[in-house]
Structures are given as C-alpha cells and as structure tokens.
Amino acid sequence: MNELLLVASSDAVEETVLSWQDRALCAQTDPEAFFPEKGGSTREAKRVCVGCDVRAECLEYALEHDERFGIWGGLSERERRKLRRRAV
Ligand code: SF4
C-alpha cells in the first residue's frame, strides 16, 4: 500500500469513528445522566440509548476500548462486564 492510500484509509477510519459520535443522542441531553454516582439511577440514560441510532457502534467502541465508567450503548459498566464474560 502506498503512503497516499495509507493516509486516505486512516482518514476514513477516523471519519467513521467520529461520525457515530456526531450522531450520539446523548450529546443532546444531560451528560451527567450517563455517568451517575455509585448507586445512582441509570434509567434516564438507558431510556435515551434506546432511541439512539448509533447504539451498536457505541457499545462496540466501549467494549473495544474497555470503557469502565458510565452508560455506553445502553449498558452499564456491570452489564458490559457480564457481556464480556459471556463472549469469552
Ligand atoms: S447509545 Fe447511548 S451512550 Fe451511546 S451514543 Fe447513543 S445515547 Fe450516547
């Protein structure tokens, strides 16, 4: 692969990563709902996630990057841990 193609493909990857974040429904809401205090309610955040077009991309990103805190793709930290264990 030549240098120009490498640059073009890395731009495409970056664009893909950014494009789902641009469509994140949580960006239009209260971000604190997605990072509740320990024991706090996750209901409001999960309700927003249900209507989000990029839920799958968001969850995939969180699993790939081992995001430990907050609601991602409609799942809490504990739910993502369970999902990861089931996938092993
Ligand atoms: S799935 Fe939820 S956390 Fe992920 S981008 Fe959509 S609203 Fe935000």
CSV table of C-alpha atoms and ligand atoms in Angstrom, one decimal, residues 20-21 23-27 29 34 45-46 48-59 71-75, ligand 1:
chain,number,residue,atom,x,y,z
A,20,TRP,CA,-21.1,7.8,15.0
A,21,GLN,CA,-20.2,10.2,17.8
A,23,ARG,CA,-25.0,11.1,15.8
A,24,ALA,CA,-24.9,10.3,19.5
A,25,LEU,CA,-28.2,11.2,21.1
A,26,CYS,CA,-26.7,11.7,24.5
A,27,ALA,CA,-24.8,14.7,23.1
A,29,THR,CA,-29.0,15.6,26.7
A,34,PHE,CA,-24.6,8.8,31.6
A,45,ALA,CA,-29.6,7.4,30.3
A,46,LYS,CA,-30.7,4.0,29.2
A,48,VAL,CA,-32.1,7.8,25.8
A,49,CYS,CA,-29.9,5.0,24.4
A,50,VAL,CA,-33.0,3.0,23.4
A,51,GLY,CA,-33.8,5.7,20.8
A,52,CYS,CA,-30.2,6.3,19.7
A,53,ASP,CA,-29.3,5.4,16.1
A,54,VAL,CA,-25.7,4.5,16.9
A,55,ARG,CA,-26.2,2.3,19.9
A,56,ALA,CA,-24.4,-0.7,18.4
A,57,GLU,CA,-21.4,1.4,17.3
A,58,CYS,CA,-21.3,3.0,20.8
A,59,LEU,CA,-21.4,-0.4,22.6
A,71,ILE,CA,-23.5,4.0,30.3
A,72,TRP,CA,-22.4,3.1,26.8
A,73,GLY,CA,-24.7,1.6,24.2
A,74,GLY,CA,-27.5,1.3,26.7
A,75,LEU,CA,-25.4,-0.9,29.1
B,1,SF4,S1,-26.1,4.6,22.7
B,1,SF4,FE1,-26.4,5.9,24.5
B,1,SF4,S2,-24.4,6.4,25.2
B,1,SF4,FE2,-24.2,5.6,23.2
B,1,SF4,S3,-24.1,7.3,21.8
B,1,SF4,FE3,-26.2,6.6,21.9
B,1,SF4,S4,-27.2,7.8,23.6
B,1,SF4,FE4,-25.0,8.0,23.8
